[in-house]
Short mmCIF file of C-alpha atoms and ligand atoms in Angstrom, two decimals:
data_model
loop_
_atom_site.label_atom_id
_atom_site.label_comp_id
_atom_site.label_asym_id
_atom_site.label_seq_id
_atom_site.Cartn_x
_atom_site.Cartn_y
_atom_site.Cartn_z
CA UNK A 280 0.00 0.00 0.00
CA UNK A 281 1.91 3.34 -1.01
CA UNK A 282 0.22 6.37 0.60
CA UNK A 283 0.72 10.02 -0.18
CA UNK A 284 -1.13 13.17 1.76
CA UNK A 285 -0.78 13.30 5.15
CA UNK A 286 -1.77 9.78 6.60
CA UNK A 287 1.78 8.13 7.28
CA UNK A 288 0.74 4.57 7.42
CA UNK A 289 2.13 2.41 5.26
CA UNK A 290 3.88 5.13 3.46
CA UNK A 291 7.43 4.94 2.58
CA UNK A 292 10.60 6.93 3.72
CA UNK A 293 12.39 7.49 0.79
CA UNK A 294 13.69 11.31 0.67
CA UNK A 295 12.95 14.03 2.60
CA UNK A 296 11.24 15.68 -0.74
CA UNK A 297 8.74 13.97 -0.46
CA UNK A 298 7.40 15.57 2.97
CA UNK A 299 5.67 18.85 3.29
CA UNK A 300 6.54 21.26 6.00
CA UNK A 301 2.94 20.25 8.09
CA UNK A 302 4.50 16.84 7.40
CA UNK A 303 8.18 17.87 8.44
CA UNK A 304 6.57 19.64 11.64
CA UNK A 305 4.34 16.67 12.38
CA UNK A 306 6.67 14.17 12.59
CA UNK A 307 8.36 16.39 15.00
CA UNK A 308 5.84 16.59 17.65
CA UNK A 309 5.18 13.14 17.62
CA UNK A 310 9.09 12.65 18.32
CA UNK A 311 8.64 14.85 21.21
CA UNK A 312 5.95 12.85 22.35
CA UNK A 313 7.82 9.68 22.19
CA UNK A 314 10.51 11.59 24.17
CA UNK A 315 8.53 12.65 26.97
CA UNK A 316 6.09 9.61 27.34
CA UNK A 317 7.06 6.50 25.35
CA UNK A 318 4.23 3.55 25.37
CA UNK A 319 6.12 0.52 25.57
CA UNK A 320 3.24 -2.07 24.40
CA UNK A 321 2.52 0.36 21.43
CA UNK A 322 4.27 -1.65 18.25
CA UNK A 323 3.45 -5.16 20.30
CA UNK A 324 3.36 -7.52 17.60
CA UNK A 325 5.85 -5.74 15.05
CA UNK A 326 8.43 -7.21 13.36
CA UNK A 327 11.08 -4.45 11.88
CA UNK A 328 13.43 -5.90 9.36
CA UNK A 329 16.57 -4.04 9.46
CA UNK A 330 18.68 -4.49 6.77
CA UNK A 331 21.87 -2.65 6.36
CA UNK A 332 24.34 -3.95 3.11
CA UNK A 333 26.73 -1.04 4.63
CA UNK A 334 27.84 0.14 7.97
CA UNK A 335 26.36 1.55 10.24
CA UNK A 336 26.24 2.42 14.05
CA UNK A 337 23.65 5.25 14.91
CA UNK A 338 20.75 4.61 11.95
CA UNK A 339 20.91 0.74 12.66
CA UNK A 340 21.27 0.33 16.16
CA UNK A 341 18.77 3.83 17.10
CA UNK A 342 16.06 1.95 14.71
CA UNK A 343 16.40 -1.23 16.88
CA UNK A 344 16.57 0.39 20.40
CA UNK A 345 13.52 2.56 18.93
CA UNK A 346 11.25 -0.69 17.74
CA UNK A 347 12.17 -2.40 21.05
CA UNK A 348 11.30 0.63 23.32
CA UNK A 349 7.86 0.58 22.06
CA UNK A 350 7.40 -3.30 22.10
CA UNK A 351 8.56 -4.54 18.58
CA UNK A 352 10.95 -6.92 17.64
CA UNK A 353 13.59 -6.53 14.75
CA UNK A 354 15.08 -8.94 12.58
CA UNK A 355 17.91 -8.28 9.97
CA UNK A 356 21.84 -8.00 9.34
CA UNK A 357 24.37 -5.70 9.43
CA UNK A 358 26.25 -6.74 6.22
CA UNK A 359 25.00 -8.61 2.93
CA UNK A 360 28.14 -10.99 2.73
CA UNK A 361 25.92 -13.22 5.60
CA UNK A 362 23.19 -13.27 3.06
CA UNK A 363 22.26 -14.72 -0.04
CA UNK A 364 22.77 -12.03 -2.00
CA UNK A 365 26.22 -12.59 -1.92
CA UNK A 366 25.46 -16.02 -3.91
CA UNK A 367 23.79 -13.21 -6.35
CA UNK A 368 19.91 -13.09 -5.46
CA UNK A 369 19.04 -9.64 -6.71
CA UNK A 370 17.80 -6.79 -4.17
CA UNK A 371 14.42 -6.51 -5.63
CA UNK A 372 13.59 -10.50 -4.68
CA UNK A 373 15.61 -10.19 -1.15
CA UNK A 374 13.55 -7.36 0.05
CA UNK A 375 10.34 -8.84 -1.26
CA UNK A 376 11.07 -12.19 0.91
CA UNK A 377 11.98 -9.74 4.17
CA UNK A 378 9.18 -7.94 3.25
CA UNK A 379 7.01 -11.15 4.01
CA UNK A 380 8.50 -11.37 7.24
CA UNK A 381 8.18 -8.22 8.84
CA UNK A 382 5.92 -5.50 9.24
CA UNK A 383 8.89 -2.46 8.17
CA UNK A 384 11.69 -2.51 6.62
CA UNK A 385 14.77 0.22 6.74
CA UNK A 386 17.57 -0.64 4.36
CA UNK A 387 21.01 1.05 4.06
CA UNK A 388 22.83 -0.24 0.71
CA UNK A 389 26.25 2.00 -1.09
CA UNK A 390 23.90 2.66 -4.49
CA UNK A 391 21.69 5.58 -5.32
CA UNK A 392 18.64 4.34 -5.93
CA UNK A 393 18.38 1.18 -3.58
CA UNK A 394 15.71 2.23 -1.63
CA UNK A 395 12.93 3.57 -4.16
CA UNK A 396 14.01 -0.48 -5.65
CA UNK A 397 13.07 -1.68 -2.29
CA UNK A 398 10.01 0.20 -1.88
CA UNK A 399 8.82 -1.33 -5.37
CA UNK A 400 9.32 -4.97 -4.16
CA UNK A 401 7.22 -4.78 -1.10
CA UNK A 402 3.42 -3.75 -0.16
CA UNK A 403 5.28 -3.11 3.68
CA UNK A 404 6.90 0.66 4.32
CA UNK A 405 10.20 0.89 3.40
CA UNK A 406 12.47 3.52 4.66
CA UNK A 407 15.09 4.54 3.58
CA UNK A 408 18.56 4.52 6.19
CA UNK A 409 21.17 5.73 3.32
CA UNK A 410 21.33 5.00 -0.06
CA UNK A 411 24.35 6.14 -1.63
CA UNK A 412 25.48 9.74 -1.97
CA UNK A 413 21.45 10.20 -2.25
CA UNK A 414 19.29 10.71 0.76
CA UNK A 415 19.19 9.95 4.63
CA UNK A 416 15.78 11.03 5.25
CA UNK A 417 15.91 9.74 8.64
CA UNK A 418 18.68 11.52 9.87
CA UNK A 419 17.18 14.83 8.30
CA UNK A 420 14.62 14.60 10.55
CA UNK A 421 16.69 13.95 13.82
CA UNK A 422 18.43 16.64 12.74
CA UNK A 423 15.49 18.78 12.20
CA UNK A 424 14.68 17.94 15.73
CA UNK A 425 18.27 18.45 17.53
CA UNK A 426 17.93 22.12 15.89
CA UNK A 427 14.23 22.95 17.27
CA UNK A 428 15.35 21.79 20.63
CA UNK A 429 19.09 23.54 20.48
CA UNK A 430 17.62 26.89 18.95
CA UNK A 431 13.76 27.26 19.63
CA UNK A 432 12.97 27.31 16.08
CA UNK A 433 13.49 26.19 12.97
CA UNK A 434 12.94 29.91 11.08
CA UNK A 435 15.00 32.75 11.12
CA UNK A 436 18.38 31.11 11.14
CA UNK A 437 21.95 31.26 9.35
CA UNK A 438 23.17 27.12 8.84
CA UNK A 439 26.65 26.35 7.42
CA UNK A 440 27.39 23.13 6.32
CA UNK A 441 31.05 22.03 6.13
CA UNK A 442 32.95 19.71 4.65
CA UNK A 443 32.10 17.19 2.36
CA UNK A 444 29.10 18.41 0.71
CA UNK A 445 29.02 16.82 -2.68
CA UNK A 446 28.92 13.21 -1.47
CA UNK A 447 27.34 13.59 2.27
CA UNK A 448 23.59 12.52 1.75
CA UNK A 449 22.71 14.59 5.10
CA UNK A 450 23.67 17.31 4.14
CA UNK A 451 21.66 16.98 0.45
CA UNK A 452 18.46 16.04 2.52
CA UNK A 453 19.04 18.88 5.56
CA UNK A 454 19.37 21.29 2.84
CA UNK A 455 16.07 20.11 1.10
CA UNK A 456 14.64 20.43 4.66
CA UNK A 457 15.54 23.51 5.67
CA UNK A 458 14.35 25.49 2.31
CA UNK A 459 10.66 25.15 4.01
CA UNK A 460 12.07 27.34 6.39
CA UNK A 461 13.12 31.09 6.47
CA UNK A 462 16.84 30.13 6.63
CA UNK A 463 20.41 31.45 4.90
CA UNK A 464 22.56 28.57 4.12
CA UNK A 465 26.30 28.84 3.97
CA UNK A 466 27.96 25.88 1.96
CA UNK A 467 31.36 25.31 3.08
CA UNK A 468 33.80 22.92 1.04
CA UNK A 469 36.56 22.90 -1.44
CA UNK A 470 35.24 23.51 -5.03
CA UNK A 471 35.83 19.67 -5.52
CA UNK A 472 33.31 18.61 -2.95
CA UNK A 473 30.59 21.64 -3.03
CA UNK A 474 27.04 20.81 -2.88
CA UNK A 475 25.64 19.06 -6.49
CA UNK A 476 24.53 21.82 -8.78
CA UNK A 477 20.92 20.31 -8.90
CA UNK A 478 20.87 21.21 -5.22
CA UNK A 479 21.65 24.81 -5.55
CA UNK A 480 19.36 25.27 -8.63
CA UNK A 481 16.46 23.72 -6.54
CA UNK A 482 17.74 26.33 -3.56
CA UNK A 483 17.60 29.01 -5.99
CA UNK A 484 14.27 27.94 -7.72
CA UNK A 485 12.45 28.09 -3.86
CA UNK A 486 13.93 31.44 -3.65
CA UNK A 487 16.56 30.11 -0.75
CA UNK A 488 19.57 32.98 0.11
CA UNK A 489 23.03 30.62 -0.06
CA UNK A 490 26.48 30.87 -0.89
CA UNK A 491 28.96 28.60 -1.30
CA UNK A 492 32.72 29.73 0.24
CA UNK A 493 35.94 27.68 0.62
CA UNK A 494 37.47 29.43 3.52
CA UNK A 495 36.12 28.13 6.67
CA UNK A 496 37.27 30.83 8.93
CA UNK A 497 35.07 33.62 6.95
CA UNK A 498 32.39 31.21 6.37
CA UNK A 499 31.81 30.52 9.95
CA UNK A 500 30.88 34.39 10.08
CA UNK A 501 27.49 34.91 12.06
CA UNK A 502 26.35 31.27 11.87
CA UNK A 503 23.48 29.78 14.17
CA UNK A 504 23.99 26.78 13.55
CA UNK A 505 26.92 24.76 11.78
CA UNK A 506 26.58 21.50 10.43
CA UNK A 507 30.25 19.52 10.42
CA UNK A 508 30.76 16.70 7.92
CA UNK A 509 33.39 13.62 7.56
CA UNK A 510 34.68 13.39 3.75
CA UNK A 511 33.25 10.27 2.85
CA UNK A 512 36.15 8.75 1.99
CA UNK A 513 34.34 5.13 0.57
CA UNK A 514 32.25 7.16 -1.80
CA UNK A 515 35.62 8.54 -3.99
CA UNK A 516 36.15 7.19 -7.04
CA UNK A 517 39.99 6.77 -6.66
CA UNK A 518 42.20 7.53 -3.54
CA UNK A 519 44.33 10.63 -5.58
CA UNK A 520 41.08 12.40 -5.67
CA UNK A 521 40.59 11.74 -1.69
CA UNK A 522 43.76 12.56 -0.89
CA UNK A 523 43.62 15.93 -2.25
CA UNK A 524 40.98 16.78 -0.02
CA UNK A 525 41.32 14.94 3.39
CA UNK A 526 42.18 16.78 6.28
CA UNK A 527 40.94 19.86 4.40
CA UNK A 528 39.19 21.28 7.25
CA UNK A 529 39.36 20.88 10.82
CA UNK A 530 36.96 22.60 13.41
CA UNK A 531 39.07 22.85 16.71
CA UNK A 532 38.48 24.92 20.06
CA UNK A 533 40.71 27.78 18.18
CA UNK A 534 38.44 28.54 15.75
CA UNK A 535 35.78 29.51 19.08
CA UNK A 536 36.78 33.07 18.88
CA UNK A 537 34.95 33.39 15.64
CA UNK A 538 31.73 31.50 16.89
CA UNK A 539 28.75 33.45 17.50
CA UNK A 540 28.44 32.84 21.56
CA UNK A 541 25.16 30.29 20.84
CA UNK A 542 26.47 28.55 17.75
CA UNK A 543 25.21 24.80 17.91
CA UNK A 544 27.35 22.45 16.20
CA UNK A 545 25.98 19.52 14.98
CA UNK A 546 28.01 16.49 13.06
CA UNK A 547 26.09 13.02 11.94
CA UNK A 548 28.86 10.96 13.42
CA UNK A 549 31.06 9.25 12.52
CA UNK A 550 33.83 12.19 12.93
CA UNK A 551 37.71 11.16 11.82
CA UNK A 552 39.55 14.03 12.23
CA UNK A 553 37.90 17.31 10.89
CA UNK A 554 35.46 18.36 14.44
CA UNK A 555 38.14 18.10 17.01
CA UNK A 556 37.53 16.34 21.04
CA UNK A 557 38.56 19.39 22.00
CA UNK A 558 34.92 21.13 21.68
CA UNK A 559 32.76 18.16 22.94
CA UNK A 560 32.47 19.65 26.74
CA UNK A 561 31.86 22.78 25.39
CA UNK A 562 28.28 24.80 24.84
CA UNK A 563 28.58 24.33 20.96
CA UNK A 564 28.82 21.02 21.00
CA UNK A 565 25.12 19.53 20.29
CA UNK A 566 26.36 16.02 18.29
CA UNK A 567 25.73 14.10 21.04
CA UNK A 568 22.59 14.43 21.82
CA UNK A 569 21.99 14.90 18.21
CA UNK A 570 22.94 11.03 17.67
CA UNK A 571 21.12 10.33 20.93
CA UNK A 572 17.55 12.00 19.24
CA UNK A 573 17.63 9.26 16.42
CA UNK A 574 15.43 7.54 19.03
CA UNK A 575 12.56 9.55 19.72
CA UNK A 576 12.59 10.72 16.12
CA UNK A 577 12.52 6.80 15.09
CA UNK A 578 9.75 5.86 16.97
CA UNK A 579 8.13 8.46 15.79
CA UNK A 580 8.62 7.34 11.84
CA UNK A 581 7.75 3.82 13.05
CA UNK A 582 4.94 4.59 14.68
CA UNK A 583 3.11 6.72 11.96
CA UNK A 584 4.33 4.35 9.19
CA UNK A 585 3.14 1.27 11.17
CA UNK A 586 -0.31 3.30 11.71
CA UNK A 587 0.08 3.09 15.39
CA UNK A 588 -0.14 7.14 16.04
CA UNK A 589 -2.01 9.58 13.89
N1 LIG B 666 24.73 9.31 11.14
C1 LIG B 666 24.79 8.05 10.66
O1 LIG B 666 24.14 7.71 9.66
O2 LIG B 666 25.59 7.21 11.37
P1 LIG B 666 25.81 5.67 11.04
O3 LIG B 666 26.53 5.59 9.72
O4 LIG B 666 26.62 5.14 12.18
O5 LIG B 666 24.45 5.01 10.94
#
């Protein structure tokens, strides 16, 4: 059953486009319910397949901690080399057989594309935990959430994004996001690994004010918020072209003198080496709790998906 409008069950997670701002806010307040009163016997009876082909800490384990805080159960791997598709069953029949033994599915796989493939094969909701350089739509909206709770609003806000912007799906989907919202963007990354062009035109075709700078030091200039990225190292085609790039940026406790006083930094996780340890105890740093919101803001998508809250 594939629904559109604002009913979530049985709809699919696929990219954040695909939500309206009502939608965007809605799912929002129902995280903050979850939050602040979680039912425990509300997804009795649910079976979430999680299937991840790549790796994954947060999305995979926040999903599972999420269906079993509200009474589900969750089947599923953590790699495809322990399944039959590595004896070459195609991902169309292997999520149509999972599909048939679960209620949900959310499936990470490396290739752009993956999940709208899944969603075809199966009359269950499939969401969509990463699929390529494409779309986290799940993160975008714990990310949505960290910044409503860290700011007070969602409007009326100056966001940088740094680092590696052309293959980082979060940032791709945040930016989607945040156009529904009264908010400058500041696009920080080597001309190499700057947001897609298709991005920017959509920015510029919603009427969104952006720029795109290379020097982090000047682009860190009045920012609310600032969104930190890891240069995605797997997704480069050959190692020259990564090594070029790595290490290009590092935010460290002596770039604080240039931080507005309630900048909120926020980074998906993993970090490697360009958001230093240095600024984790300070008031900036909101990536903890930011990781520790993919909970709430799970149960949430589970919930409405599996038709269990309005
Ligand atoms: N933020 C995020 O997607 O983390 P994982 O890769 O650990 O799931």
């Amino acid at each position: 059953m594939k629904v559109t409008g604002v009913d979530f069950k049985g709809r699919d997670i696929i990219s954040i486009k695909e939500f309206s701002k009502k939608e965007l806010l809605h799912v929002l307040a129902v995280a903050a319910q979850m939050e602040r009163r979680p039912d425990p016997h509300l997804l009795e009876g649910k079976i979430l397949a999680a299937l991840f082909f790549e790796p994954s800490t947060r999305t995979k384990m926040s999903f599972e901690a999420a269906m079993y805080r509200l009474g589900g159960e969750v089947i599923g791997f953590a790699s495809e080399k322990v399944t039959s598709v590595s004896k070459g069953e195609s991902l169309h029949d292997s999520i149509r057989i999972l599909g048939g033994y679960s209620d949900v599915v959310v499936m990470r796989h490396p290739t752009e594309g993956a999940a709208r493939v899944g969603a075809e094969a199966t009359d269950v909701p499939v969401i969509n935990g990463g699929d390529g350089a494409n779309q986290h739509p799940t993160q975008t909206f714990l990310d949505l959430y960290t910044i409503k709770k860290a700011k007070g609003r969602l409007d009326k806000l100056k966001v940088g994004f740094m680092g590696d912007l052309k293959y980082g799906r979060t940032v791709h989907s945040l930016a989607q996001a945040l156009s529904h919202f009264k908010v400058e963007m500041v696009f920080i990354a080597p001309p190499s690994l700057q947001m897609p062009p298709g991005i920017l035109e959509e920015l510029n075709a919603k009427g969104v004010k952006f720029k795109t700078i290379q020097d982090l030091k000047k682009g860190l200039a009045g920012l609310d918020v600032l969104y930190n990225t890891r240069i995605q190292k797997e997704r480069f085609p050959d190692e020259y072209e990564y090594q070029k790039v790595k290490g290009i940026y590092t935010l460290s406790e002596k770039l604080i003198p240039l931080f507005k006083k309630d900048l909120k930094i926020l980074h998906p996780l993993p970090r490697v080496n360009e958001l230093s340890p240095a600024l984790d105890g300070t008031s900036h740093a909101v990536y903890f709790e930011q990781a520790k919101n993919g909970v709430p803001v799970r149960m949430a998508l589970l919930a409405l998906v599996l038709g269990a809250v309005k």
